[in-house]
Amino acid sequence: MTQDFHYEADVVVIGAGNAAMCAAISARENGAKTIVLEKSPEKEKGGNTTYTHGSIRFAYNNNDDIKQLIPDLDEEDFKITDFGSYTEDEFYEDICRMTNYKTDPTLASLLAEKSYETMKWLTSHHIRFIPIYGRQAFKIDGKFKFWGGMVLESVGGGQGLVDALHEEAKNLGIAILYDTMATQLIHSDDGIVGVVMKEKGKTKRVKAKSVIIASGGFHANVEMRTRYLGPKWDLVHTRGSRYNTGEGIQMALNIGALPAGNWSQAHSVTGDRYLPDFEEGFQKLSYPFGIMVNAEGKRFVDEGADFRNYTYAKYGKIIMEQPHNCAWQIFDAKVSPYLREEYKGRKVTKVKANTLEELADKISELNKENFLKEIKAYNDAVDESVAFNPNIKDGRCTKGLAIPKSNWANKIDTAPFEAYAVTCGITFTYGGLKINEQAEVQSLLYEKMNGLYAAGEVVGGLFYTNYPGGAGLMAGSVFGKIAGANAAKFALTRLTSNINV
């Protein structure tokens, strides 16, 4: 090692969330000496992964496939659970449909095709999963029926997933440097040769035969998201990791990487209007069972257009465009038992009343007259001849409204009534770096950049405008695994003479 470098590795991974740790583990199991650079202190490690429930989308055929992933689940639980099936074709079609068919078909196809084998790979590295009872399956007539293409989540949620991945990495001998921010890619005509970094405030360099960028998007960078996403995006609630500020993407662009994807859109959810940035519990995602109104007292979306995990990532932006950048979710006593856990607790902005008139009086910035008229029109339009069923798209709809409710329509007529103040929250950005099937970053000349790989939210081209829930974690795992294996292979066959600066 030359005097100029403080560390040396075959593979350097930038980031320490799900995609990054999958990449590091994959690189190490393929024989590469691996170092992980994590910008955050250890107690905040994991990027956006820690802010998820750990729900992960993958293709499977039947209950037997699920049993292979969670062999410890009690047989009695299997008897009362219908996991259904979710094929590779369905997964691929969901990505295409959610993105208006703008997704990179090669990457989307690879994601669907490799999803189940990647789940088995994760379990082989001691990552444990459990069924998502409650959020993805309600017990009806004594049986749980899963819906929406998501059935499992990691034990301990996103934080549990991060902890398990880090524990596995340590057991495999992977070095993890915390409080260490990558600032620049070192490259020559032969490709990437290392990384400049700030380790606990000190500038250092690590020599590497290949580098994997998995440091997330730029959702927490107000300047970048306003520049790329446009007006009002500097005002939205910032959820997820405060460390996802886009420098990983920028470092690659600085040396000629090709940008890809939807740079003017982001994963934007509906959540508590007044909760501070970067706090957990922001999301408020049970809107399919109620209605949403803006400050004018008017509905503005079809709350029951599809399962929640097919609409939640785009409805935040629509709320941002409403007066005062906010809305209220309205529920009555009939559906309150179906509200997700984030509706409970002290850090929730809500009002409760025994009449709709009283409820309207308690909601600030609301046109009461319009609101009461809207509720009446909505109630009159509900078709009660169709049975309500939260586990399926039940077709219980409204008739004759300009903005319909296509499923799960119930009259709002049973006290007590509840209203939750919500706004837009940004979770991650869709624009990023162009990669190929080997997770190699592409240059402005549409050629691979020797020794440079990417995975996770730093990758562009998969998601446009919308996103199927749980696909982000799966994409991070699939392409992290691919990036790690290929970065290791490249590093171990690269001649040392070719990585001199």
mmCIF file with all atom_site columns, C-alpha atoms in Angstrom, residues 85-157:
data_model
loop_
_atom_site.group_PDB
_atom_site.id
_atom_site.type_symbol
_atom_site.label_atom_id
_atom_site.label_alt_id
_atom_site.label_comp_id
_atom_site.label_asym_id
_atom_site.label_entity_id
_atom_site.label_seq_id
_atom_site.pdbx_PDB_ins_code
_atom_site.Cartn_x
_atom_site.Cartn_y
_atom_site.Cartn_z
_atom_site.occupancy
_atom_site.B_iso_or_equiv
_atom_site.pdbx_formal_charge
_atom_site.auth_seq_id
_atom_site.auth_comp_id
_atom_site.auth_asym_id
_atom_site.auth_atom_id
_atom_site.pdbx_PDB_model_num
ATOM 1  C CA . SER A 1 85  ? -49.556 -16.370 -4.730  1.00 0.00 ? 85  SER A CA 1
ATOM 2  C CA . TYR A 1 86  ? -47.659 -13.530 -6.367  1.00 0.00 ? 86  TYR A CA 1
ATOM 3  C CA . THR A 1 87  ? -45.904 -14.583 -9.542  1.00 0.00 ? 87  THR A CA 1
ATOM 4  C CA . GLU A 1 88  ? -42.877 -13.070 -11.231 1.00 0.00 ? 88  GLU A CA 1
ATOM 5  C CA . ASP A 1 89  ? -45.155 -11.890 -14.026 1.00 0.00 ? 89  ASP A CA 1
ATOM 6  C CA . GLU A 1 90  ? -47.467 -10.177 -11.524 1.00 0.00 ? 90  GLU A CA 1
ATOM 7  C CA . PHE A 1 91  ? -44.529 -8.489  -9.827  1.00 0.00 ? 91  PHE A CA 1
ATOM 8  C CA . TYR A 1 92  ? -43.143 -7.281  -13.147 1.00 0.00 ? 92  TYR A CA 1
ATOM 9  C CA . GLU A 1 93  ? -46.564 -6.069  -14.305 1.00 0.00 ? 93  GLU A CA 1
ATOM 10 C CA . ASP A 1 94  ? -47.102 -4.183  -11.041 1.00 0.00 ? 94  ASP A CA 1
ATOM 11 C CA . ILE A 1 95  ? -43.854 -2.277  -11.509 1.00 0.00 ? 95  ILE A CA 1
ATOM 12 C CA . CYS A 1 96  ? -44.782 -1.488  -15.115 1.00 0.00 ? 96  CYS A CA 1
ATOM 13 C CA . ARG A 1 97  ? -48.326 -0.444  -14.214 1.00 0.00 ? 97  ARG A CA 1
ATOM 14 C CA . MET A 1 98  ? -47.258 1.696   -11.244 1.00 0.00 ? 98  MET A CA 1
ATOM 15 C CA . THR A 1 99  ? -44.708 3.558   -13.397 1.00 0.00 ? 99  THR A CA 1
ATOM 16 C CA . ASN A 1 100 ? -46.953 4.006   -16.444 1.00 0.00 ? 100 ASN A CA 1
ATOM 17 C CA . TYR A 1 101 ? -44.648 1.553   -18.259 1.00 0.00 ? 101 TYR A CA 1
ATOM 18 C CA . LYS A 1 102 ? -41.660 3.920   -18.015 1.00 0.00 ? 102 LYS A CA 1
ATOM 19 C CA . THR A 1 103 ? -39.586 1.543   -15.877 1.00 0.00 ? 103 THR A CA 1
ATOM 20 C CA . ASP A 1 104 ? -36.389 0.083   -17.284 1.00 0.00 ? 104 ASP A CA 1
ATOM 21 C CA . PRO A 1 105 ? -37.792 -3.283  -18.465 1.00 0.00 ? 105 PRO A CA 1
ATOM 22 C CA . THR A 1 106 ? -34.466 -5.076  -18.071 1.00 0.00 ? 106 THR A CA 1
ATOM 23 C CA . LEU A 1 107 ? -33.984 -4.001  -14.457 1.00 0.00 ? 107 LEU A CA 1
ATOM 24 C CA . ALA A 1 108 ? -37.652 -4.536  -13.577 1.00 0.00 ? 108 ALA A CA 1
ATOM 25 C CA . SER A 1 109 ? -37.623 -8.022  -15.080 1.00 0.00 ? 109 SER A CA 1
ATOM 26 C CA . LEU A 1 110 ? -34.418 -8.900  -13.235 1.00 0.00 ? 110 LEU A CA 1
ATOM 27 C CA . LEU A 1 111 ? -35.890 -7.626  -9.972  1.00 0.00 ? 111 LEU A CA 1
ATOM 28 C CA . ALA A 1 112 ? -38.961 -9.830  -10.279 1.00 0.00 ? 112 ALA A CA 1
ATOM 29 C CA . GLU A 1 113 ? -37.013 -12.849 -11.517 1.00 0.00 ? 113 GLU A CA 1
ATOM 30 C CA . LYS A 1 114 ? -34.386 -12.748 -8.753  1.00 0.00 ? 114 LYS A CA 1
ATOM 31 C CA . SER A 1 115 ? -36.641 -11.731 -5.875  1.00 0.00 ? 115 SER A CA 1
ATOM 32 C CA . TYR A 1 116 ? -37.436 -15.149 -4.406  1.00 0.00 ? 116 TYR A CA 1
ATOM 33 C CA . GLU A 1 117 ? -33.914 -16.544 -4.667  1.00 0.00 ? 117 GLU A CA 1
ATOM 34 C CA . THR A 1 118 ? -32.669 -13.347 -3.027  1.00 0.00 ? 118 THR A CA 1
ATOM 35 C CA . MET A 1 119 ? -35.102 -13.912 -0.144  1.00 0.00 ? 119 MET A CA 1
ATOM 36 C CA . LYS A 1 120 ? -33.649 -17.399 0.310   1.00 0.00 ? 120 LYS A CA 1
ATOM 37 C CA . TRP A 1 121 ? -30.161 -15.902 0.188   1.00 0.00 ? 121 TRP A CA 1
ATOM 38 C CA . LEU A 1 122 ? -31.107 -13.422 2.925   1.00 0.00 ? 122 LEU A CA 1
ATOM 39 C CA . THR A 1 123 ? -32.402 -16.200 5.148   1.00 0.00 ? 123 THR A CA 1
ATOM 40 C CA . SER A 1 124 ? -29.149 -18.108 4.583   1.00 0.00 ? 124 SER A CA 1
ATOM 41 C CA . HIS A 1 125 ? -27.419 -15.077 6.119   1.00 0.00 ? 125 HIS A CA 1
ATOM 42 C CA . HIS A 1 126 ? -29.598 -15.210 9.235   1.00 0.00 ? 126 HIS A CA 1
ATOM 43 C CA . ILE A 1 127 ? -32.170 -12.596 8.209   1.00 0.00 ? 127 ILE A CA 1
ATOM 44 C CA . ARG A 1 128 ? -35.518 -13.668 9.680   1.00 0.00 ? 128 ARG A CA 1
ATOM 45 C CA . PHE A 1 129 ? -39.006 -12.802 8.438   1.00 0.00 ? 129 PHE A CA 1
ATOM 46 C CA . ILE A 1 130 ? -42.547 -12.985 9.806   1.00 0.00 ? 130 ILE A CA 1
ATOM 47 C CA . PRO A 1 131 ? -46.009 -12.573 8.205   1.00 0.00 ? 131 PRO A CA 1
ATOM 48 C CA . ILE A 1 132 ? -47.437 -9.042  8.096   1.00 0.00 ? 132 ILE A CA 1
ATOM 49 C CA . TYR A 1 133 ? -50.641 -9.772  9.946   1.00 0.00 ? 133 TYR A CA 1
ATOM 50 C CA . GLY A 1 134 ? -52.829 -6.724  10.521  1.00 0.00 ? 134 GLY A CA 1
ATOM 51 C CA . ARG A 1 135 ? -51.334 -4.349  7.952   1.00 0.00 ? 135 ARG A CA 1
ATOM 52 C CA . GLN A 1 136 ? -51.529 -6.750  4.985   1.00 0.00 ? 136 GLN A CA 1
ATOM 53 C CA . ALA A 1 137 ? -54.130 -9.283  6.115   1.00 0.00 ? 137 ALA A CA 1
ATOM 54 C CA . PHE A 1 138 ? -57.229 -8.963  8.273   1.00 0.00 ? 138 PHE A CA 1
ATOM 55 C CA . LYS A 1 139 ? -58.903 -11.943 9.900   1.00 0.00 ? 139 LYS A CA 1
ATOM 56 C CA . ILE A 1 140 ? -62.240 -12.498 8.170   1.00 0.00 ? 140 ILE A CA 1
ATOM 57 C CA . ASP A 1 141 ? -64.386 -15.581 8.951   1.00 0.00 ? 141 ASP A CA 1
ATOM 58 C CA . GLY A 1 142 ? -61.518 -17.116 10.916  1.00 0.00 ? 142 GLY A CA 1
ATOM 59 C CA . LYS A 1 143 ? -58.879 -16.812 8.202   1.00 0.00 ? 143 LYS A CA 1
ATOM 60 C CA . PHE A 1 144 ? -56.190 -14.297 7.264   1.00 0.00 ? 144 PHE A CA 1
ATOM 61 C CA . LYS A 1 145 ? -56.017 -13.529 3.543   1.00 0.00 ? 145 LYS A CA 1
ATOM 62 C CA . PHE A 1 146 ? -53.053 -11.539 2.305   1.00 0.00 ? 146 PHE A CA 1
ATOM 63 C CA . TRP A 1 147 ? -53.378 -8.900  -0.389  1.00 0.00 ? 147 TRP A CA 1
ATOM 64 C CA . GLY A 1 148 ? -51.340 -6.471  -2.440  1.00 0.00 ? 148 GLY A CA 1
ATOM 65 C CA . GLY A 1 149 ? -48.278 -8.585  -3.171  1.00 0.00 ? 149 GLY A CA 1
ATOM 66 C CA . MET A 1 150 ? -46.627 -8.243  0.250   1.00 0.00 ? 150 MET A CA 1
ATOM 67 C CA . VAL A 1 151 ? -46.752 -10.965 2.886   1.00 0.00 ? 151 VAL A CA 1
ATOM 68 C CA . LEU A 1 152 ? -43.530 -10.843 4.931   1.00 0.00 ? 152 LEU A CA 1
ATOM 69 C CA . GLU A 1 153 ? -41.496 -8.329  6.887   1.00 0.00 ? 153 GLU A CA 1
ATOM 70 C CA . SER A 1 154 ? -38.162 -8.615  8.648   1.00 0.00 ? 154 SER A CA 1
ATOM 71 C CA . VAL A 1 155 ? -38.179 -9.437  12.354  1.00 0.00 ? 155 VAL A CA 1
ATOM 72 C CA . GLY A 1 156 ? -37.807 -6.168  14.231  1.00 0.00 ? 156 GLY A CA 1
ATOM 73 C CA . GLY A 1 157 ? -38.875 -4.122  11.207  1.00 0.00 ? 157 GLY A CA 1
#
